[in-house]
mmCIF file of C-alpha atoms and ligand atoms in Angstrom:
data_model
loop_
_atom_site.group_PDB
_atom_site.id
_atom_site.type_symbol
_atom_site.label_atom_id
_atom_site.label_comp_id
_atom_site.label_asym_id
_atom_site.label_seq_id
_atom_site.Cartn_x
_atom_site.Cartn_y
_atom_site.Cartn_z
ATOM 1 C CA UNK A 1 19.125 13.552 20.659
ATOM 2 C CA UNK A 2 16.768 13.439 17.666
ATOM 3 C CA UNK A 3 13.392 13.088 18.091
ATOM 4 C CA UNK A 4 12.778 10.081 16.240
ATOM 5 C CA UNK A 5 15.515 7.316 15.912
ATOM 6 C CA UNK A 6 16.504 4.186 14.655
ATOM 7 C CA UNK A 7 16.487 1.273 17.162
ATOM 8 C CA UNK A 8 16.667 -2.641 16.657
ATOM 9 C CA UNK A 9 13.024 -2.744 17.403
ATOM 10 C CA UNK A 10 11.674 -0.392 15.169
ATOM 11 C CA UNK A 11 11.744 3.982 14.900
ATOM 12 C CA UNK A 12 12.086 5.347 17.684
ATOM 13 C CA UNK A 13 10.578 8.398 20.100
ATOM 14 C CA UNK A 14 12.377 8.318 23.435
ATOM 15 C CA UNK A 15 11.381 11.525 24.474
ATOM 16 C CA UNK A 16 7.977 10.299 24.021
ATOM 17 C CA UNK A 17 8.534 6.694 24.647
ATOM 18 C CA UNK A 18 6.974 4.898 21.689
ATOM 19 C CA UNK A 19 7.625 3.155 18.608
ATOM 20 C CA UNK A 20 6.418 3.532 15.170
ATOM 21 C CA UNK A 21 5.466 0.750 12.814
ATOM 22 C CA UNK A 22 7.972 -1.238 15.362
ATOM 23 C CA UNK A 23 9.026 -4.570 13.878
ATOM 24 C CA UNK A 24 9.370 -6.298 17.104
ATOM 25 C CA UNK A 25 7.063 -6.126 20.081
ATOM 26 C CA UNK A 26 7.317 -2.759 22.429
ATOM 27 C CA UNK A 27 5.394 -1.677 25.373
ATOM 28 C CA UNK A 28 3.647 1.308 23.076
ATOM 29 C CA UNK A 29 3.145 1.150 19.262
ATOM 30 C CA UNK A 30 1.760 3.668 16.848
ATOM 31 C CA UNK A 31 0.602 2.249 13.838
ATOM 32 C CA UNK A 32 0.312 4.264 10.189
ATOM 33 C CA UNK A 33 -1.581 1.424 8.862
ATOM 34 C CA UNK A 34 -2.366 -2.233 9.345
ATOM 35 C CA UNK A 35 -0.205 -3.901 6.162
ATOM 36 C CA UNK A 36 1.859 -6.411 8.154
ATOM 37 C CA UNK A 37 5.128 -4.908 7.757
ATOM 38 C CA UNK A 38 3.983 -1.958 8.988
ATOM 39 C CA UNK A 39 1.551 -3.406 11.881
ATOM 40 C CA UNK A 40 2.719 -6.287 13.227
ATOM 41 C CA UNK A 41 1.998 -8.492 16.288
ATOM 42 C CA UNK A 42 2.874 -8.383 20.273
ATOM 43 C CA UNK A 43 2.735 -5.194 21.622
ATOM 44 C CA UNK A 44 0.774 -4.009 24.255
ATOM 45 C CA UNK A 45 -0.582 -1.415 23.461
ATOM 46 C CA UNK A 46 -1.330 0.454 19.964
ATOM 47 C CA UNK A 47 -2.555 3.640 18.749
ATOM 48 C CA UNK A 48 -3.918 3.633 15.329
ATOM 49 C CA UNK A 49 -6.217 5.389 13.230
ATOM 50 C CA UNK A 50 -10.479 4.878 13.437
ATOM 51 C CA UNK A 51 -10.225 3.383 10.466
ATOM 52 C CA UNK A 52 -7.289 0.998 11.125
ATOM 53 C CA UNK A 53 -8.150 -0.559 14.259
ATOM 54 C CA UNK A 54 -11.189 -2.958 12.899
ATOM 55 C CA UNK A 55 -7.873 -4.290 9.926
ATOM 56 C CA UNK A 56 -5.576 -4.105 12.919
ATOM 57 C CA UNK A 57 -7.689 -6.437 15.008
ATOM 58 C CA UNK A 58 -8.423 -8.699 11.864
ATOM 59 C CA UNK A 59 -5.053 -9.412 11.509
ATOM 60 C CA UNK A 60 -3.577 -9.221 14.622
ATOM 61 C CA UNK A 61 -7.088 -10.487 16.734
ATOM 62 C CA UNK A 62 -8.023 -8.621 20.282
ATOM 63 C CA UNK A 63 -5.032 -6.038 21.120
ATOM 64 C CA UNK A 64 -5.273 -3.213 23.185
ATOM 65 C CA UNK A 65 -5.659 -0.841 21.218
ATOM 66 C CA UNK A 66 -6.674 3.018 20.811
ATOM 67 C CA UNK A 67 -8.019 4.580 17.766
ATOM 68 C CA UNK A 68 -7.890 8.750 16.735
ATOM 69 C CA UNK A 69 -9.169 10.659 14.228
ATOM 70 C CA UNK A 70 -6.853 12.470 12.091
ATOM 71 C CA UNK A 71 -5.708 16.013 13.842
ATOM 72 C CA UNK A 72 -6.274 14.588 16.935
ATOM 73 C CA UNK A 73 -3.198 15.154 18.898
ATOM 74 C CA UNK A 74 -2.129 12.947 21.749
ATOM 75 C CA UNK A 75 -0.023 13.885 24.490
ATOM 76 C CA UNK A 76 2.586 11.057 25.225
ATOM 77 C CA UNK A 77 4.906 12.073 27.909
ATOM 78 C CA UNK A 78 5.116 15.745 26.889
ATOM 79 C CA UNK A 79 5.458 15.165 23.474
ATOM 80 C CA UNK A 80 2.130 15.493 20.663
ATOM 81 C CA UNK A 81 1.535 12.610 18.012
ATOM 82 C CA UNK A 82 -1.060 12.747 15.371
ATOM 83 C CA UNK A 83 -2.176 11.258 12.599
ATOM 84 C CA UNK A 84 -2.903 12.808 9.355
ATOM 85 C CA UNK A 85 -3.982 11.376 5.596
ATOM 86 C CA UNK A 86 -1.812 9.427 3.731
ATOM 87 C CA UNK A 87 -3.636 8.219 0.966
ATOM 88 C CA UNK A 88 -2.135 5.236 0.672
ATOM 89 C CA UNK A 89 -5.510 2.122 1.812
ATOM 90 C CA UNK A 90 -8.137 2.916 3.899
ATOM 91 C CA UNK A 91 -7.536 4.249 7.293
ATOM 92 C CA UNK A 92 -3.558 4.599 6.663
ATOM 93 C CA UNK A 93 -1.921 7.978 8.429
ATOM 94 C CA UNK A 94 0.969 10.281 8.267
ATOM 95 C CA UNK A 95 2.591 10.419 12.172
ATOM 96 C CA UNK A 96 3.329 13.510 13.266
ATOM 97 C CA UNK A 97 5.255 14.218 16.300
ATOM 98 C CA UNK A 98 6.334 17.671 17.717
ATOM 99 C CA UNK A 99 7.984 18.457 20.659
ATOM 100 C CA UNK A 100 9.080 22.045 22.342
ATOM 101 C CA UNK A 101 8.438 23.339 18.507
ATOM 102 C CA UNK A 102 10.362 20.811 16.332
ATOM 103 C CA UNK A 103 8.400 18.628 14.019
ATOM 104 C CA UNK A 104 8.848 15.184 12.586
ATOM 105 C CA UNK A 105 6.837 13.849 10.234
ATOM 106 C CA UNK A 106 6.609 9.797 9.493
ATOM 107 C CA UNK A 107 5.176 9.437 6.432
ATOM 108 C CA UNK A 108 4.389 5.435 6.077
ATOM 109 C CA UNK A 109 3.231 4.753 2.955
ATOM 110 C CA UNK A 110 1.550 6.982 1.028
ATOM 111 C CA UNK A 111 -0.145 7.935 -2.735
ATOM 112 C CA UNK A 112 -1.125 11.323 -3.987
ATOM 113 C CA UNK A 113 -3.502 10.446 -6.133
ATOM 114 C CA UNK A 114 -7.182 10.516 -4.388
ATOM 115 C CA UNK A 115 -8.819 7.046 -4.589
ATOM 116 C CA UNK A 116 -11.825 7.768 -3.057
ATOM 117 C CA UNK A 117 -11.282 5.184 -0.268
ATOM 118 C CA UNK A 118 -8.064 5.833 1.558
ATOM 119 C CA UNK A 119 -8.503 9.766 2.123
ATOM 120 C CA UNK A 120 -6.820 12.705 0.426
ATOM 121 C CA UNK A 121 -2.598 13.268 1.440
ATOM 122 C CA UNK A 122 -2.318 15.788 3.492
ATOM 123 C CA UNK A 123 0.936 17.619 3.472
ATOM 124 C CA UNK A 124 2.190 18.533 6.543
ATOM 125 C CA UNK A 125 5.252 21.171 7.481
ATOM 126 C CA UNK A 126 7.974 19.759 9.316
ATOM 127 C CA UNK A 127 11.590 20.090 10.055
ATOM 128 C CA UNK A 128 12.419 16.473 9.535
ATOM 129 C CA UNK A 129 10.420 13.762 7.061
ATOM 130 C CA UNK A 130 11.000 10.129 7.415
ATOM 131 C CA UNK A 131 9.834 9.178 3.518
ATOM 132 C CA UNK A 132 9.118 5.190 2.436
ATOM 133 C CA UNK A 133 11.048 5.153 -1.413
ATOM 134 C CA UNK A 134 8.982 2.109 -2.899
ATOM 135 C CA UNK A 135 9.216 3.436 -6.636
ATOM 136 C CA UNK A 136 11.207 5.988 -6.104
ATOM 137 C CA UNK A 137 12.882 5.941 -9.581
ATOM 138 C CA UNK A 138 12.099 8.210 -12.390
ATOM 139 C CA UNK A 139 11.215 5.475 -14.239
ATOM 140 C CA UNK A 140 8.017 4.831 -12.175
ATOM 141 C CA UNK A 141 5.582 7.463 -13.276
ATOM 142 C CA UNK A 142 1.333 6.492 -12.909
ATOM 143 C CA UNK A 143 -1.148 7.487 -15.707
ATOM 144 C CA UNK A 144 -4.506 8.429 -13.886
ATOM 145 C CA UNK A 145 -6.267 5.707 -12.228
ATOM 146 C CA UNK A 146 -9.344 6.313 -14.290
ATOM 147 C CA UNK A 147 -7.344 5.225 -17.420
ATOM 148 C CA UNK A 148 -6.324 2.491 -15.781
ATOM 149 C CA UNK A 149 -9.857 0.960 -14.935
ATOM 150 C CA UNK A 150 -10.936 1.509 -18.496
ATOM 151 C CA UNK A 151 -8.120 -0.756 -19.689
ATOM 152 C CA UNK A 152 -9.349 -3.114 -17.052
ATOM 153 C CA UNK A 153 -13.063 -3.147 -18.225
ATOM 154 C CA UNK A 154 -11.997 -3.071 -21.286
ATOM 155 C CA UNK A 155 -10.001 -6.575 -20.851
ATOM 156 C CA UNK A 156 -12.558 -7.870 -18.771
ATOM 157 C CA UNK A 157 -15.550 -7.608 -21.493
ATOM 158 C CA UNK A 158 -12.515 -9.198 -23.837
ATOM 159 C CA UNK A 159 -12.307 -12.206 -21.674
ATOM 160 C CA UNK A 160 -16.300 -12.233 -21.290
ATOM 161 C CA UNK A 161 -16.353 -12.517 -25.190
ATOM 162 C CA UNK A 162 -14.481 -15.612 -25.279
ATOM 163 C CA UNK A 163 -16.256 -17.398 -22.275
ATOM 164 C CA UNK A 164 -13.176 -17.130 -19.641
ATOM 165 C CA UNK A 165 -13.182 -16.125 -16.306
ATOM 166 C CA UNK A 166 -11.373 -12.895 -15.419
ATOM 167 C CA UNK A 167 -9.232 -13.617 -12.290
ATOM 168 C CA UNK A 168 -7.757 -10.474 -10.829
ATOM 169 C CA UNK A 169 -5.127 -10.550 -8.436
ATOM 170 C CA UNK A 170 -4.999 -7.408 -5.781
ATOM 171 C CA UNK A 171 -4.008 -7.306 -2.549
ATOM 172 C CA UNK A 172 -6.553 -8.229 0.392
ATOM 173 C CA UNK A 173 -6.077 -4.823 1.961
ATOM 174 C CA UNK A 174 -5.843 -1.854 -0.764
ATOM 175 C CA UNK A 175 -6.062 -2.751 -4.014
ATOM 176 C CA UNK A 176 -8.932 -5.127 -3.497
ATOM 177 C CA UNK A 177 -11.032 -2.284 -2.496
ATOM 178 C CA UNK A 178 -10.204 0.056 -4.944
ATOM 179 C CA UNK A 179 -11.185 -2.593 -7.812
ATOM 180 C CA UNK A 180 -14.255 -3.407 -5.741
ATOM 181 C CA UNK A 181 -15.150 -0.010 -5.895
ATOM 182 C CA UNK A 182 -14.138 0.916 -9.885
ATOM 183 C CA UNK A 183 -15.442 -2.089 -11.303
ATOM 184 C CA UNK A 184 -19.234 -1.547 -11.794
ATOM 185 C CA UNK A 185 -20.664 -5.244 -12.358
ATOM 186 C CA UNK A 186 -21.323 -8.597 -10.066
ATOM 187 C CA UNK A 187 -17.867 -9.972 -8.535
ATOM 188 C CA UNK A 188 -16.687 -12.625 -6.532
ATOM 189 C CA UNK A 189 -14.369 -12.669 -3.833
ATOM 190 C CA UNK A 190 -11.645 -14.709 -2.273
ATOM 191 C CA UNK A 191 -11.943 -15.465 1.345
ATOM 192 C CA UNK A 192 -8.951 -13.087 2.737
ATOM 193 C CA UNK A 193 -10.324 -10.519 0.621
ATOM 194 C CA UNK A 194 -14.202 -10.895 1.889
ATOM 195 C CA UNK A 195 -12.565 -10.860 5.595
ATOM 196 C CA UNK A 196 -11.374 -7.188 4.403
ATOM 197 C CA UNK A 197 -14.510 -6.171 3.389
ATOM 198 C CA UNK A 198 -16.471 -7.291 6.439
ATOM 199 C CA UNK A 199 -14.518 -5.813 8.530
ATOM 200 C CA UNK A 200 -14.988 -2.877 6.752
ATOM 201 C CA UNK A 201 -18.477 -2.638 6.496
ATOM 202 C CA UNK A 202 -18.914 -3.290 10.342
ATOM 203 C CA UNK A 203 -17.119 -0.213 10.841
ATOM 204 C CA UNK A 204 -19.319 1.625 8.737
ATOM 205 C CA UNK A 205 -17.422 1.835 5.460
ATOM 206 C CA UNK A 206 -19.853 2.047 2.824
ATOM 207 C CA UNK A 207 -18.187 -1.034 0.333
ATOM 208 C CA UNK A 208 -20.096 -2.184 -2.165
ATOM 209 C CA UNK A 209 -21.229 -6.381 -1.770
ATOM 210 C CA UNK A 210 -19.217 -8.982 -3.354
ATOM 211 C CA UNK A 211 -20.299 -12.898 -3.322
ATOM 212 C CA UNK A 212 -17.893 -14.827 -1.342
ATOM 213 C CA UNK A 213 -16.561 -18.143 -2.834
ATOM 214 C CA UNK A 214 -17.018 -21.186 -0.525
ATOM 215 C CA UNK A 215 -16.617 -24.795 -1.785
ATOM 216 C CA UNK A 216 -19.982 -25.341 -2.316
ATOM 217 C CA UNK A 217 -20.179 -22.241 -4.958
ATOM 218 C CA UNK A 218 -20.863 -23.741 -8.464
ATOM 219 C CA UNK A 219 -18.164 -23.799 -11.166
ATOM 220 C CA UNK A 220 -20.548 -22.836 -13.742
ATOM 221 C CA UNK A 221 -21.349 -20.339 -12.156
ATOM 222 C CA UNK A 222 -17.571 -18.268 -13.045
ATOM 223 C CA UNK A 223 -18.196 -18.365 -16.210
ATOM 224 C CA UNK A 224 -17.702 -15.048 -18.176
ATOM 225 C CA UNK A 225 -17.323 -13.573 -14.573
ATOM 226 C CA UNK A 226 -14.691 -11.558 -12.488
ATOM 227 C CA UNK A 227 -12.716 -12.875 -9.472
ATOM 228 C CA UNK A 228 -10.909 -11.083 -7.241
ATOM 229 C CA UNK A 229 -8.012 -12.558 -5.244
ATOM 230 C CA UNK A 230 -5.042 -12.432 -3.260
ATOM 231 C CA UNK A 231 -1.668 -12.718 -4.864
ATOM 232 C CA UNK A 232 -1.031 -15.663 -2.909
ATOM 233 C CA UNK A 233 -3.629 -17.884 -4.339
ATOM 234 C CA UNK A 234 -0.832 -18.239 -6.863
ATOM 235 C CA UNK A 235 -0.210 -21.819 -8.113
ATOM 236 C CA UNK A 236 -3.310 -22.991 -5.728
ATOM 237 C CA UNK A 237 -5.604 -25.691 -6.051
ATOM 238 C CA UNK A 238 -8.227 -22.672 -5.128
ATOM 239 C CA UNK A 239 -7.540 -21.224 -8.484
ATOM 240 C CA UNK A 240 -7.889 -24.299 -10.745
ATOM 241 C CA UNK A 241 -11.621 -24.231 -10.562
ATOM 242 C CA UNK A 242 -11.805 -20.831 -12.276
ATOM 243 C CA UNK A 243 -10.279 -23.144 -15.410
ATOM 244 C CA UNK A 244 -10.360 -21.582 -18.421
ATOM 245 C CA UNK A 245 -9.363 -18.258 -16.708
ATOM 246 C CA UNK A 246 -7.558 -15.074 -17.532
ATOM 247 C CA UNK A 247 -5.089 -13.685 -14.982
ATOM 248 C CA UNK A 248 -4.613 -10.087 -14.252
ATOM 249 C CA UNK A 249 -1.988 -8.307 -12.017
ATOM 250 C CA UNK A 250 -2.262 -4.977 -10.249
ATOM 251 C CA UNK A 251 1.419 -3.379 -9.284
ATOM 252 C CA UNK A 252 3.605 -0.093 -9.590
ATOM 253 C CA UNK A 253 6.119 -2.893 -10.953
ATOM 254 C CA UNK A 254 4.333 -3.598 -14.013
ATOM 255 C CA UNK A 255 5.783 -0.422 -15.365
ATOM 256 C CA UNK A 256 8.774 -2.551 -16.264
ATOM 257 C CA UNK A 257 8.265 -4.543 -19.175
ATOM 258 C CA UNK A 258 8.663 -8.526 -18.492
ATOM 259 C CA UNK A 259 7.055 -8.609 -14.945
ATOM 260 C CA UNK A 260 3.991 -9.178 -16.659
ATOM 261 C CA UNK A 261 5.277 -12.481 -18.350
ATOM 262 C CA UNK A 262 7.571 -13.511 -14.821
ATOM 263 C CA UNK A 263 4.287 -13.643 -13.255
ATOM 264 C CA UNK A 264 2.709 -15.536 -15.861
ATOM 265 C CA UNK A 265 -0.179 -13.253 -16.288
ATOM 266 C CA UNK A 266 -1.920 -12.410 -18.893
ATOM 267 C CA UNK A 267 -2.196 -8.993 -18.043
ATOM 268 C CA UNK A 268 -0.347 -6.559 -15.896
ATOM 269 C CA UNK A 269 -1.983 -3.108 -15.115
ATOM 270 C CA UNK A 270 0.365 -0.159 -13.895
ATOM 271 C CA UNK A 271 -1.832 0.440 -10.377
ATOM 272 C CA UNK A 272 0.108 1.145 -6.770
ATOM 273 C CA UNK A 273 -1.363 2.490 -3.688
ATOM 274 C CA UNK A 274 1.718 4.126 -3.782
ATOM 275 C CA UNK A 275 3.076 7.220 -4.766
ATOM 276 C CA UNK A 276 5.045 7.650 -7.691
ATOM 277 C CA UNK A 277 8.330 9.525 -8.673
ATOM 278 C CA UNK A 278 6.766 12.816 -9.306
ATOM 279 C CA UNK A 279 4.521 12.490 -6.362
ATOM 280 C CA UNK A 280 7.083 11.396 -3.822
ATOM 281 C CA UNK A 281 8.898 14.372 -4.741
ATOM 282 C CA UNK A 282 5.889 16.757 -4.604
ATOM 283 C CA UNK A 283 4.642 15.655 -1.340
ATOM 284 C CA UNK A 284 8.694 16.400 0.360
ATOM 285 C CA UNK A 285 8.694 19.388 -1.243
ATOM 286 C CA UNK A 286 5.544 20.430 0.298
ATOM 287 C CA UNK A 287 6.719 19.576 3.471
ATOM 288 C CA UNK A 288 9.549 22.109 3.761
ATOM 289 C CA UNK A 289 11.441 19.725 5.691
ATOM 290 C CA UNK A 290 15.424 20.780 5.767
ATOM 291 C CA UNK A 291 16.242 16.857 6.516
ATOM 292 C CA UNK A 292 14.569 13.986 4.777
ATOM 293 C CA UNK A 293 15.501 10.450 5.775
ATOM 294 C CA UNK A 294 14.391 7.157 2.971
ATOM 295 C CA UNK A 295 13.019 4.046 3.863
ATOM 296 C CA UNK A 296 11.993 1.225 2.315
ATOM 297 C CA UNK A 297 12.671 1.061 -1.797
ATOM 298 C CA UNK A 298 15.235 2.824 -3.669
ATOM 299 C CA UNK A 299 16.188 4.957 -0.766
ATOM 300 C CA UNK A 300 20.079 5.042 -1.766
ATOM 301 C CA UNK A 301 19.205 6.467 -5.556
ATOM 302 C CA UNK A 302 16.396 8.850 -3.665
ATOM 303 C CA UNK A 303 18.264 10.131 -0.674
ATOM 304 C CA UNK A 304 21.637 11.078 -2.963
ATOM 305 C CA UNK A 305 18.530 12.748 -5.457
ATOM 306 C CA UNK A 306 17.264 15.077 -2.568
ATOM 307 C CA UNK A 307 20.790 15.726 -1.665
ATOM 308 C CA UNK A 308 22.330 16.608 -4.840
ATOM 309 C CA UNK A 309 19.279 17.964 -6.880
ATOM 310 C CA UNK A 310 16.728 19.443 -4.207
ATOM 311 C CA UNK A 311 19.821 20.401 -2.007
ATOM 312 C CA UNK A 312 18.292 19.253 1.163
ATOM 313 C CA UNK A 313 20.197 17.140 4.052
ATOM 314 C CA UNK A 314 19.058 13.198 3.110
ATOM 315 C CA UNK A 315 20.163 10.047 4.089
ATOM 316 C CA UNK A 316 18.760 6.188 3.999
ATOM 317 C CA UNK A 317 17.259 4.702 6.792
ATOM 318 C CA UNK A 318 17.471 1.244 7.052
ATOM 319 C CA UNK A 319 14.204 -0.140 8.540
ATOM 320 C CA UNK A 320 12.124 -3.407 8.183
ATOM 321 C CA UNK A 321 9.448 -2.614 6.004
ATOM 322 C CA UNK A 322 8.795 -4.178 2.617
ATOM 323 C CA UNK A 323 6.254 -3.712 -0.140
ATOM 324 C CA UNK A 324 4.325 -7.047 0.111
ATOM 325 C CA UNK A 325 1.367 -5.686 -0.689
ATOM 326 C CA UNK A 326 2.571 -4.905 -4.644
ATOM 327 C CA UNK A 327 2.175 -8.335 -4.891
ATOM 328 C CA UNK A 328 5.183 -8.856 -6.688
ATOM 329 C CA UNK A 329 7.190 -10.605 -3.389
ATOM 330 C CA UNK A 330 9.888 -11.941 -6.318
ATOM 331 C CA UNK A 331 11.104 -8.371 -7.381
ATOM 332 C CA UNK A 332 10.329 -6.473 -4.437
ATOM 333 C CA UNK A 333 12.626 -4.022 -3.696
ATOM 334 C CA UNK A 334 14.833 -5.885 -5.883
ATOM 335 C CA UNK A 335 13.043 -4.810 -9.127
ATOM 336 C CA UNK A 336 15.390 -3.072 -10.519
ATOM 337 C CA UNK A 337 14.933 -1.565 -13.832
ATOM 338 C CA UNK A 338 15.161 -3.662 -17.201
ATOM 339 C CA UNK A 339 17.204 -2.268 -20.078
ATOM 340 C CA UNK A 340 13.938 -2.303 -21.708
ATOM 341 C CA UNK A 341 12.069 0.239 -19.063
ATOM 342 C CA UNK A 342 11.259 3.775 -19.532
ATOM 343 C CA UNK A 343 8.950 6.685 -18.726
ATOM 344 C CA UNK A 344 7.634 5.452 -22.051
ATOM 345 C CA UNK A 345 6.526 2.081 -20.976
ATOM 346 C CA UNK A 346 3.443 3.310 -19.043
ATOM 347 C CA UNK A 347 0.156 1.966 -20.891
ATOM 348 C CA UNK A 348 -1.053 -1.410 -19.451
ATOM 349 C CA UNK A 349 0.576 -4.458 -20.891
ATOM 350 C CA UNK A 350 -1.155 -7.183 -22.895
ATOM 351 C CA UNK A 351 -0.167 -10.395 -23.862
ATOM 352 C CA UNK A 352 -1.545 -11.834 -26.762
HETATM 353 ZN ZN1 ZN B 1 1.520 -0.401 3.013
HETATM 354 ZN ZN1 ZN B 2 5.412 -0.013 3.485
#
């Protein structure tokens, strides 16, 4: 019996009797991070990371829940689950499970690249590694963030110049904060993404303030200013009185040329709090694992990569988890690369 399995309701530990990241309701969850297809409701009870349970009980309200700190093993019928960095928003954690001396690692989602924010990825030794694919292509391949958020000031100062407002979409949970934390000057905030940051800062995350917009917050008062929202204020009244504004979109997917104009944005900045080709492969090397399984993204092209270039026993695993918070819902999984893509097409896209 393996350790960790498929089942209709989610993966699997029977010999420890829990669920990870289950996608329907089980009598014991572990969590690896509170992005709703990863942490969703009706379970009874939940076992997340310190930083996860204030987001977990902001979007899923009062659950039972019990929150570790990373290398904290819990015993759960005989077999030991902890959590462990994955880099990828702020309290989100590698699972790993060991029983009788065989280890199991489920990664979640994850990034290499330190943001400051979500903790540093730790790589963990394992037999088996259960991997999440999002952009695992060679085609997806990150510059550093800090060239990133020049390009971003950069356009924002552009936009100041000419008297627009600079709306920037990022994701409530993730992105938001990174931006929040990079972008040194006043900013306002949507209402989902505010929520994010409270919650934060009552669990003692040191976030630096935005101004919340309510309905009584002036118009004139965007002007020349930066707004930071959710990708789904898209097409919403809520946007129109930001009008004349300047759009800007955060995702691993604007590596391929054109998502940028299918999202009618004016701007499209190569960020992910995901890893990319060269650091999903560097982080399953590092684990040693003899058997990888893929998850959500590319995981056919990835799994037959690991199996007929790293030589290692891989195989997709078919599991309910999507990549909402790239903000891209259209291309999703589904973005598959344009004839026009390359490892070329990495510096941040501007329309005229
Ligand atoms: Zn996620
Ligand atoms: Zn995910």
């Amino acid at each position: 019996m393996p350790l960790i399995e498929y089942s209709d309701r989610g993966l699997f530990c029977a010999r420890g009797d829990f669920y990870i990241d289950p996608w329907k309701p089980v009598p014991r969850a572990v969590i690896t991070h509170a992005h709703s297809d990863h942490a969703r409701p009706g379970s009874a009870h939940y076992l997340c990371h310190t930083l996860s349970e204030p987001l977990l009980r902001l979007r899923l309200g009062p659950v039972s829940c019990q929150a570790v700190a990373w290398g904290s093993p819990v015993l759960m019928n005989g077999v030991s689950v902890s959590l462990h960095p994955a880099g990828h928003v702020i309290g989100s954690s590698q699972v790993r499970v060991e029983y009788k001396g065989e280890v199991w690692v489920v990664s979640g989602d994850y990034k290499l690249e330190n943001d400051g924010l979500s903790g540093v990825f730790e790589p963990i030794r394992c037999h088996t590694f259960i991997t999440e694919s999002t952009f695992g292509l060679p085609i997806y391949r990150w510059q550093p963030q800090s060239q990133v958020f020049s390009a971003v000031e950069d356009w924002i100062g552009r936009n100041r110049a000419e008297g627009l407002t600079t709306v920037l979409y990022a994701y409530s949970l993730g992105k938001a904060q990174r931006l929040i934390q990079q972008l040194s000057m006043p900013l306002f905030a949507h209402g989902a993404v505010y929520n994010v940051q409270e919650a934060l800062r009552a669990a003692g995350v040191a976030v630096p303030p935005v101004e919340w917009i309510t309905p009584e917050t002036p118009k004139e008062r965007f002007k020349g200013q930066v707004v930071i929202a959710p990708p789904s204020s898209d097409d919403s009244p809520w946007l129109r009185r930001f009008i004349p504004y300047s759009l800007g979109i955060f995702s691993g997917w604007m590596q391929v040329r054109g998502n940028v104009r299918r999202r009618n944005a004016d701007a499209g900045f190569v960020l992910s709090d995901h890893a990319d080709w060269d650091g999903l492969l560097t982080a399953v090397r590092a684990t040693g694992a003899e058997q990888v399984l893929v998850t959500h993204g590319f995981q056919s092209a990835f799994s037959r990569y690991l199996v007929e270039r790293e030589g290692l026993v891989a195989a997709e695993l078919q599991t309910a988890y999507g990549d909402e918070e790239e903000g891209t819902a259209a291309s999703g999984g589904a973005a598959a690369p344009t004839p026009d893509a390359g490892p070329g097409t990495t510096p941040p896209t501007l329309n005229p």
